Coordinates of N, CA, C and O in Angstrom, one line a residue:
M117 N 0.8 -1.2 0.0 CA 0.0 0.0 0.0 C 0.9 1.2 0.0 O 1.8 1.4 0.8
K118 N 0.7 2.2 -1.0 CA 1.5 3.4 -1.0 C 0.7 4.5 -0.4 O -0.5 4.6 -0.3
H119 N 1.5 5.4 0.2 CA 1.0 6.6 0.8 C 1.7 7.9 0.2 O 2.8 7.8 -0.3
C120 N 1.0 9.0 0.3 CA 1.5 10.3 -0.2 C 2.8 10.6 0.6 O 2.8 10.5 1.8
Y121 N 3.8 11.0 -0.1 CA 5.1 11.3 0.5 C 5.0 12.6 1.3 O 5.9 12.8 2.2
L122 N 4.0 13.4 1.1 CA 3.8 14.7 1.9 C 2.9 14.5 3.1 O 3.3 14.9 4.2
C123 N 1.7 14.1 2.9 CA 0.7 14.1 4.0 C 0.5 12.7 4.6 O -0.1 12.6 5.6
G124 N 1.0 11.6 3.9 CA 0.8 10.3 4.4 C -0.5 9.6 4.1 O -0.7 8.5 4.5
E125 N -1.4 10.3 3.4 CA -2.7 9.7 3.0 C -2.5 8.4 2.2 O -1.6 8.4 1.3
E126 N -3.3 7.4 2.4 CA -3.3 6.2 1.7 C -3.7 6.5 0.2 O -4.7 7.2 0.0
L127 N -3.0 6.0 -0.7 CA -3.3 6.3 -2.1 C -4.1 5.2 -2.7 O -3.8 4.0 -2.6
I128 N -5.2 5.5 -3.4 CA -6.1 4.6 -4.0 C -6.3 4.9 -5.5 O -6.6 6.1 -5.8
K129 N -5.9 4.0 -6.3 CA -6.0 4.2 -7.8 C -7.4 4.6 -8.2 O -8.4 4.2 -7.7
N130 N -7.4 5.6 -9.1 CA -8.6 6.2 -9.7 C -9.4 7.0 -8.7 O -10.5 7.3 -9.0
K131 N -8.8 7.3 -7.5 CA -9.5 8.1 -6.5 C -8.6 9.3 -6.2 O -9.0 10.4 -6.4
N132 N -7.5 9.0 -5.6 CA -6.6 10.1 -5.2 C -5.1 9.9 -5.5 O -4.3 10.7 -5.1
K133 N -4.8 8.9 -6.2 CA -3.4 8.6 -6.5 C -2.9 9.4 -7.6 O -3.5 9.6 -8.7
S134 N -1.7 10.0 -7.4 CA -1.0 10.8 -8.4 C 0.5 10.6 -8.2 O 0.9 9.9 -7.3
K135 N 1.3 11.2 -9.0 CA 2.7 11.2 -8.9 C 3.2 12.6 -8.9 O 2.7 13.5 -9.7
D136 N 4.2 12.9 -8.1 CA 4.8 14.2 -8.1 C 6.3 14.1 -8.6 O 7.0 13.2 -8.2
H137 N 6.7 15.1 -9.5 CA 8.0 15.1 -9.9 C 8.9 15.9 -8.9 O 8.5 16.9 -8.4
V138 N 10.1 15.3 -8.6 CA 11.0 15.9 -7.6 C 12.4 16.0 -8.3 O 12.9 14.9 -8.5
P139 N 12.9 17.2 -8.5 CA 12.2 18.5 -8.4 C 11.1 18.6 -9.4 O 11.0 17.8 -10.4
P140 N 10.3 19.6 -9.3 CA 9.1 19.8 -10.2 C 9.5 19.8 -11.7 O 10.5 20.4 -12.0
D141 N 8.8 19.1 -12.5 CA 9.2 18.9 -13.9 C 9.0 20.3 -14.7 O 9.7 20.5 -15.7
C142 N 8.3 21.2 -14.1 CA 8.1 22.5 -14.8 C 9.3 23.3 -14.8 O 9.5 24.3 -15.6
I143 N 10.3 23.0 -14.0 CA 11.6 23.8 -14.0 C 12.6 23.3 -15.1 O 13.6 24.0 -15.3
F144 N 12.2 22.3 -15.8 CA 13.1 21.8 -16.8 C 12.7 22.3 -18.2 O 11.5 22.6 -18.4
P145 N 13.6 22.3 -19.1 CA 13.2 22.8 -20.5 C 12.2 21.8 -21.1 O 12.0 20.7 -20.6
Q146 N 11.7 22.2 -22.3 CA 10.7 21.4 -22.9 C 11.2 20.0 -23.3 O 10.5 19.0 -23.3
N147 N 12.5 19.9 -23.6 CA 13.1 18.6 -24.0 C 13.7 18.0 -22.7 O 14.9 17.7 -22.7
K148 N 12.9 17.9 -21.7 CA 13.4 17.4 -20.4 C 13.8 16.0 -20.4 O 13.3 15.2 -21.3
P149 N 14.7 15.6 -19.5 CA 15.1 14.2 -19.5 C 13.9 13.2 -19.2 O 13.0 13.6 -18.6
S150 N 14.1 12.0 -19.7 CA 13.0 11.0 -19.5 C 13.0 10.3 -18.2 O 12.1 9.6 -17.8
N151 N 14.1 10.5 -17.4 CA 14.3 9.8 -16.2 C 14.1 10.7 -15.0 O 14.7 10.5 -13.9
L152 N 13.2 11.7 -15.0 CA 12.9 12.5 -13.9 C 12.3 11.7 -12.7 O 11.6 10.7 -13.0
I153 N 12.6 12.1 -11.5 CA 12.2 11.3 -10.3 C 10.7 11.6 -10.1 O 10.3 12.8 -10.1
T154 N 9.9 10.6 -9.9 CA 8.6 10.7 -9.4 C 8.4 10.0 -8.1 O 9.0 8.9 -7.9
V155 N 7.5 10.5 -7.3 CA 7.2 9.9 -6.0 C 5.7 9.9 -5.9 O 5.0 10.7 -6.4
P156 N 5.2 8.9 -5.1 CA 3.7 8.8 -4.9 C 3.2 10.0 -4.1 O 3.8 10.4 -3.1
C157 N 2.1 10.5 -4.6 CA 1.5 11.8 -4.0 C 0.0 11.7 -4.2 O -0.5 11.2 -5.2
C158 N -0.7 12.3 -3.2 CA -2.1 12.3 -3.4 C -2.5 13.5 -4.3 O -1.7 14.4 -4.5
S159 N -3.6 13.4 -4.9 CA -4.0 14.5 -5.9 C -4.1 15.8 -5.2 O -3.8 16.8 -5.8
K160 N -4.6 15.8 -4.0 CA -4.7 17.1 -3.3 C -3.4 17.8 -3.1 O -3.3 19.0 -3.4
C161 N -2.4 17.1 -2.6 CA -1.1 17.7 -2.4 C -0.4 18.1 -3.7 O 0.2 19.2 -3.8
N162 N -0.6 17.3 -4.7 CA 0.0 17.6 -6.0 C -0.6 18.9 -6.6 O 0.1 19.7 -7.0
Y163 N -1.9 19.0 -6.5 CA -2.6 20.2 -7.0 C -2.2 21.4 -6.1 O -2.0 22.5 -6.6
E164 N -2.1 21.2 -4.8 CA -1.9 22.3 -3.9 C -0.5 23.0 -4.2 O -0.4 24.2 -4.0
Y165 N 0.5 22.3 -4.6 CA 1.8 22.8 -4.9 C 2.0 23.3 -6.3 O 3.1 23.8 -6.6
Q166 N 1.1 23.0 -7.2 CA 1.3 23.4 -8.6 C 1.6 24.8 -8.8 O 2.5 25.2 -9.6
H167 N 0.8 25.7 -8.2 CA 1.0 27.1 -8.3 C 2.4 27.6 -7.8 O 3.1 28.4 -8.5
L168 N 2.8 27.0 -6.7 CA 4.1 27.4 -6.1 C 5.2 26.9 -7.0 O 6.2 27.6 -7.2
D169 N 5.1 25.7 -7.6 CA 6.1 25.2 -8.6 C 6.2 26.2 -9.7 O 7.3 26.5 -10.2
E170 N 5.1 26.6 -10.3 CA 5.1 27.5 -11.4 C 5.7 28.9 -11.1 O 6.5 29.4 -11.8
K171 N 5.4 29.3 -9.9 CA 5.9 30.6 -9.4 C 7.4 30.5 -9.3 O 8.2 31.4 -9.7
M172 N 7.9 29.5 -8.6 CA 9.4 29.3 -8.4 C 10.1 29.2 -9.8 O 11.1 29.7 -10.0
R173 N 9.5 28.4 -10.7 CA 10.0 28.2 -12.0 C 10.2 29.6 -12.7 O 11.2 30.0 -13.2
N174 N 9.1 30.4 -12.7 CA 9.1 31.7 -13.3 C 10.2 32.6 -12.7 O 11.0 33.2 -13.4
F175 N 10.2 32.7 -11.4 CA 11.2 33.6 -10.8 C 12.6 33.1 -11.0 O 13.5 33.9 -11.3
L176 N 12.9 31.8 -10.8 CA 14.3 31.3 -11.0 C 14.7 31.5 -12.5 O 15.9 31.9 -12.7
A177 N 13.8 31.3 -13.4 CA 14.2 31.4 -14.8 C 14.4 32.9 -15.2 O 15.4 33.2 -15.9
L178 N 13.6 33.7 -14.7 CA 13.8 35.2 -15.0 C 15.1 35.7 -14.4 O 15.8 36.5 -15.0
I179 N 15.4 35.2 -13.2 CA 16.7 35.6 -12.6 C 17.9 35.1 -13.3 O 18.9 35.7 -13.5
A180 N 17.8 33.8 -13.8 CA 18.9 33.2 -14.6 C 19.1 33.8 -16.0 O 20.1 33.7 -16.6
G181 N 18.0 34.5 -16.5 CA 18.1 35.2 -17.7 C 18.3 34.2 -18.9 O 17.7 33.2 -19.0
D182 N 19.3 34.6 -19.8 CA 19.5 33.8 -21.0 C 20.0 32.4 -20.8 O 19.9 31.6 -21.7
T183 N 20.6 32.2 -19.6 CA 21.1 30.8 -19.4 C 20.0 29.8 -19.1 O 20.3 28.6 -19.0
S184 N 18.8 30.2 -19.0 CA 17.7 29.3 -18.7 C 16.9 28.8 -19.9 O 16.0 28.1 -19.7
S185 N 17.4 29.1 -21.1 CA 16.9 28.6 -22.3 C 15.4 28.6 -22.5 O 14.7 29.6 -22.1
S186 N 14.7 27.5 -22.8 CA 13.3 27.5 -23.1 C 12.5 27.7 -21.8 O 11.4 28.2 -21.9
V187 N 13.0 27.4 -20.7 CA 12.3 27.6 -19.4 C 12.2 29.1 -19.2 O 11.2 29.6 -18.7
G188 N 13.2 29.8 -19.5 CA 13.2 31.3 -19.4 C 12.2 31.9 -20.3 O 11.5 32.9 -20.0
Q189 N 12.0 31.4 -21.5 CA 11.0 31.8 -22.5 C 9.6 31.6 -21.9 O 8.7 32.4 -22.0
I190 N 9.4 30.4 -21.3 CA 8.1 30.1 -20.7 C 7.8 31.1 -19.5 O 6.7 31.6 -19.4
A191 N 8.8 31.3 -18.7 CA 8.7 32.2 -17.6 C 8.4 33.6 -18.0 O 7.5 34.3 -17.5
Q192 N 9.1 34.1 -19.0 CA 8.8 35.4 -19.5 C 7.4 35.6 -20.0 O 6.7 36.5 -19.7
R193 N 7.0 34.6 -20.8 CA 5.6 34.6 -21.3 C 4.6 34.6 -20.1 O 3.6 35.4 -20.1
E194 N 4.8 33.8 -19.1 CA 3.9 33.7 -18.0 C 3.8 35.0 -17.2 O 2.8 35.5 -16.8
V195 N 5.0 35.5 -16.8 CA 5.1 36.6 -16.0 C 4.7 37.9 -16.7 O 3.9 38.7 -16.1
F196 N 5.1 38.1 -17.9 CA 4.8 39.4 -18.6 C 3.5 39.4 -19.3 O 3.1 40.4 -19.8
R197 N 2.7 38.3 -19.3 CA 1.4 38.4 -19.9 C 0.4 39.0 -19.1 O -0.7 39.4 -19.5
S198 N 0.6 39.1 -17.8 CA -0.4 39.8 -16.9 C 0.2 40.8 -16.0 O 1.4 40.6 -15.5
Q199 N -0.5 41.9 -15.8 CA 0.0 42.9 -14.9 C 0.2 42.4 -13.5 O 1.1 42.8 -12.8
K200 N -0.7 41.5 -13.0 CA -0.6 40.9 -11.7 C 0.7 40.2 -11.5 O 1.4 40.4 -10.5
W201 N 1.1 39.3 -12.4 CA 2.4 38.6 -12.3 C 3.6 39.6 -12.4 O 4.6 39.4 -11.6
K202 N 3.5 40.6 -13.2 CA 4.6 41.6 -13.3 C 4.7 42.3 -11.9 O 5.9 42.4 -11.4
D203 N 3.6 42.7 -11.4 CA 3.7 43.4 -10.1 C 4.2 42.5 -9.0 O 5.0 42.9 -8.1
V204 N 3.8 41.2 -9.0 CA 4.3 40.3 -8.0 C 5.8 40.1 -8.1 O 6.5 40.2 -7.1
F205 N 6.3 39.9 -9.3 CA 7.7 39.7 -9.6 C 8.5 41.0 -9.1 O 9.5 40.9 -8.4
L206 N 8.0 42.2 -9.5 CA 8.7 43.4 -9.2 C 8.7 43.7 -7.7 O 9.6 44.3 -7.1
S207 N 7.6 43.2 -7.0 CA 7.5 43.4 -5.5 C 8.6 42.7 -4.8 O 9.0 43.1 -3.6
Y208 N 9.2 41.7 -5.4 CA 10.3 41.0 -4.7 C 11.7 41.5 -5.1 O 12.7 41.0 -4.7
T209 N 11.7 42.5 -5.9 CA 13.0 43.1 -6.4 C 13.3 44.4 -5.7 O 12.5 45.3 -5.7
K210 N 14.4 44.5 -5.1 CA 14.8 45.7 -4.3 C 16.2 46.1 -4.6 O 17.1 45.2 -5.0
Q211 N 16.6 47.3 -4.4 CA 17.9 47.8 -4.5 C 18.7 47.3 -3.3 O 18.2 47.4 -2.1
H212 N 19.9 46.7 -3.5 CA 20.6 46.3 -2.3 C 21.5 47.4 -1.8 O 22.1 48.1 -2.6
P213 N 21.5 47.7 -0.5 CA 22.2 48.9 0.0 C 23.7 48.9 -0.1 O 24.3 49.9 -0.1
T214 N 24.3 47.7 -0.3 CA 25.8 47.7 -0.3 C 26.4 47.1 -1.6 O 27.5 47.3 -1.9
L215 N 25.6 46.3 -2.3 CA 26.1 45.7 -3.6 C 25.9 46.8 -4.7 O 24.8 47.3 -4.9
V216 N 27.0 47.0 -5.4 CA 27.0 48.0 -6.5 C 27.7 47.4 -7.7 O 28.5 46.6 -7.6
D217 N 27.3 48.0 -8.9 CA 27.9 47.6 -10.1 C 29.2 48.4 -10.3 O 29.6 49.2 -9.5
D218 N 29.9 48.1 -11.5 CA 31.2 48.8 -11.7 C 31.1 50.3 -11.8 O 32.0 51.0 -11.6
S219 N 29.9 50.8 -12.1 CA 29.7 52.3 -12.1 C 29.2 52.9 -10.8 O 29.0 54.1 -10.7
G220 N 29.1 52.0 -9.8 CA 28.7 52.5 -8.5 C 27.2 52.6 -8.2 O 26.7 53.0 -7.2
Y221 N 26.4 52.1 -9.2 CA 24.9 52.0 -9.0 C 24.5 50.8 -8.2 O 25.1 49.7 -8.4
P222 N 23.5 51.0 -7.4 CA 23.1 49.8 -6.6 C 22.6 48.7 -7.5 O 21.9 48.9 -8.5
R223 N 22.9 47.5 -7.1 CA 22.4 46.3 -7.8 C 21.0 46.0 -7.3 O 20.7 46.2 -6.1
L224 N 20.2 45.4 -8.2 CA 18.9 45.0 -7.8 C 19.1 43.5 -7.4 O 19.8 42.7 -8.0
V225 N 18.4 43.2 -6.3 CA 18.5 41.8 -5.8 C 17.0 41.3 -5.7 O 16.1 42.1 -5.3
F226 N 16.9 40.1 -6.0 CA 15.6 39.4 -5.9 C 15.4 38.7 -4.6 O 16.3 37.9 -4.3
Y227 N 14.4 39.1 -3.8 CA 14.2 38.5 -2.5 C 13.0 37.6 -2.6 O 11.9 38.1 -2.8
F228 N 13.2 36.3 -2.5 CA 12.0 35.4 -2.5 C 11.2 35.6 -1.2 O 11.8 36.0 -0.2
D229 N 10.0 35.2 -1.2 CA 9.2 35.1 0.0 C 9.8 34.0 0.7 O 9.7 32.8 0.3
Y230 N 10.4 34.2 1.9 CA 11.1 33.2 2.6 C 10.2 32.0 2.9 O 10.7 30.8 2.8
S231 N 9.0 32.2 3.4 CA 8.2 31.0 3.7 C 7.8 30.2 2.5 O 7.8 29.0 2.6
E232 N 7.6 30.8 1.4 CA 7.3 30.0 0.1 C 8.5 29.3 -0.3 O 8.4 28.1 -0.7
L233 N 9.7 29.9 -0.3 CA 10.9 29.3 -0.7 C 11.2 28.1 0.2 O 11.6 27.0 -0.2
K234 N 11.0 28.3 1.5 CA 11.3 27.2 2.5 C 10.3 26.0 2.3 O 10.8 24.9 2.2
T235 N 9.1 26.3 2.0 CA 8.1 25.3 1.8 C 8.5 24.5 0.5 O 8.4 23.3 0.5
W236 N 8.9 25.2 -0.5 CA 9.2 24.6 -1.8 C 10.5 23.7 -1.6 O 10.5 22.5 -2.1
L237 N 11.5 24.2 -0.9 CA 12.7 23.4 -0.8 C 12.5 22.2 0.1 O 13.0 21.1 -0.1
I238 N 11.7 22.4 1.2 CA 11.5 21.2 2.1 C 10.7 20.1 1.4 O 11.0 18.9 1.5
R239 N 9.8 20.5 0.5 CA 9.0 19.6 -0.3 C 10.0 18.8 -1.2 O 9.8 17.5 -1.3
I240 N 10.9 19.4 -1.8 CA 11.9 18.7 -2.7 C 12.7 17.8 -1.8 O 12.9 16.6 -2.2
V241 N 13.2 18.2 -0.7 CA 14.0 17.3 0.2 C 13.1 16.1 0.6 O 13.6 15.0 0.6
K242 N 11.9 16.3 0.9 CA 11.0 15.2 1.3 C 10.9 14.2 0.1 O 10.9 13.0 0.3
G243 N 10.7 14.7 -1.1 CA 10.6 13.9 -2.2 C 11.9 13.1 -2.5 O 11.8 11.9 -2.9
L244 N 13.0 13.8 -2.4 CA 14.3 13.1 -2.7 C 14.5 12.0 -1.6 O 15.0 10.9 -1.9
F245 N 14.2 12.3 -0.4 CA 14.3 11.3 0.7 C 13.4 10.1 0.4 O 13.9 9.0 0.5
Y246 N 12.2 10.3 0.0 CA 11.3 9.2 -0.3 C 11.8 8.4 -1.5 O 11.8 7.2 -1.4
N247 N 12.4 9.1 -2.5 CA 12.9 8.3 -3.6 C 14.1 7.5 -3.2 O 14.3 6.3 -3.6
L248 N 14.9 8.0 -2.3 CA 16.1 7.3 -1.8 C 15.8 6.1 -0.9 O 16.3 5.0 -1.0
H249 N 14.9 6.4 0.1 CA 14.6 5.4 1.1 C 13.3 4.6 1.0 O 13.1 3.7 1.7
G250 N 12.4 5.1 0.1 CA 11.1 4.4 -0.1 C 10.1 4.6 1.1 O 9.2 3.9 1.2
S251 N 10.4 5.6 1.9 CA 9.5 6.0 3.0 C 9.5 7.5 3.2 O 10.4 8.2 2.8
R252 N 8.4 7.9 3.9 CA 8.3 9.3 4.2 C 9.2 9.7 5.3 O 9.6 8.9 6.2
I253 N 9.6 11.0 5.3 CA 10.3 11.6 6.5 C 9.3 11.7 7.6 O 8.1 12.1 7.3
S254 N 9.7 11.5 8.8 CA 8.8 11.6 10.0 C 8.1 13.0 10.0 O 8.8 14.0 9.7
D255 N 6.9 13.0 10.5 CA 6.2 14.2 10.6 C 6.8 15.1 11.7 O 6.5 16.3 11.8
I256 N 7.6 14.5 12.6 CA 8.2 15.3 13.7 C 9.6 15.8 13.3 O 10.2 16.5 14.1
A257 N 10.0 15.5 12.1 CA 11.3 16.0 11.6 C 11.3 17.5 11.5 O 10.3 18.1 11.2
T258 N 12.4 18.1 11.8 CA 12.5 19.6 11.6 C 13.5 19.9 10.5 O 14.4 19.1 10.2
F259 N 13.3 21.0 9.9 CA 14.1 21.5 8.8 C 14.6 22.9 9.1 O 13.9 23.7 9.7
K260 N 15.8 23.1 8.7 CA 16.4 24.5 8.9 C 16.8 25.0 7.5 O 17.7 24.4 6.9
V261 N 16.2 26.1 7.1 CA 16.6 26.7 5.8 C 17.0 28.1 6.2 O 16.2 28.9 6.9
E262 N 18.2 28.5 5.9 CA 18.7 29.8 6.3 C 19.0 30.7 5.2 O 19.4 30.3 4.1
K263 N 18.9 32.0 5.4 CA 19.3 33.0 4.5 C 20.7 33.5 4.8 O 21.2 33.4 5.9
Y264 N 21.4 34.0 3.7 CA 22.7 34.6 3.9 C 22.5 36.0 4.4 O 21.8 36.8 3.8
P265 N 23.0 36.3 5.6 CA 22.8 37.6 6.2 C 23.2 38.8 5.3 O 22.6 39.8 5.3
Q266 N 24.2 38.6 4.5 CA 24.7 39.7 3.7 C 23.7 40.1 2.6 O 23.9 41.1 2.0
F267 N 22.7 39.2 2.3 CA 21.8 39.5 1.3 C 20.4 39.9 1.9 O 19.5 40.1 1.2
A268 N 20.3 40.0 3.2 CA 19.1 40.4 3.9 C 18.7 41.8 3.6 O 19.6 42.7 3.5
I269 N 17.4 42.1 3.4 CA 17.0 43.5 3.2 C 17.3 44.3 4.5 O 17.1 43.9 5.6
Q270 N 17.9 45.4 4.2 CA 18.3 46.3 5.3 C 17.2 47.2 5.7 O 16.5 47.7 5.0

């Protein structure tokens, strides 16, 4: 009997059984590898994280710029097609008080919503753990995700 790697719900075929890609398949280019990791997931958890996966894909690809290939094109299309997405993206972009470019102008730094980023990263860790060990991480496990202080908003 399989259980959701996130919530532990028992999975029943044709009812709530789904698979989750770890890391999310949307962060890969269109010609993604055929051997992406999947783990058992309930439909509810899989659906619940879909929006966050797309948001992280868009933000990471836009930050990576030209190096993100087709993923960057997808992200640009998604973010710049609506004023709401543009405003959300720009709301996370701030001038850093001490980082400057060669001309002395402040660099722009992208600050993720810490709780969203932490949720996203912990979910990936849980999926990789499940893939490696074939079991869920205990619900009492704790995770520590830290920011670099030198990049914190002043």
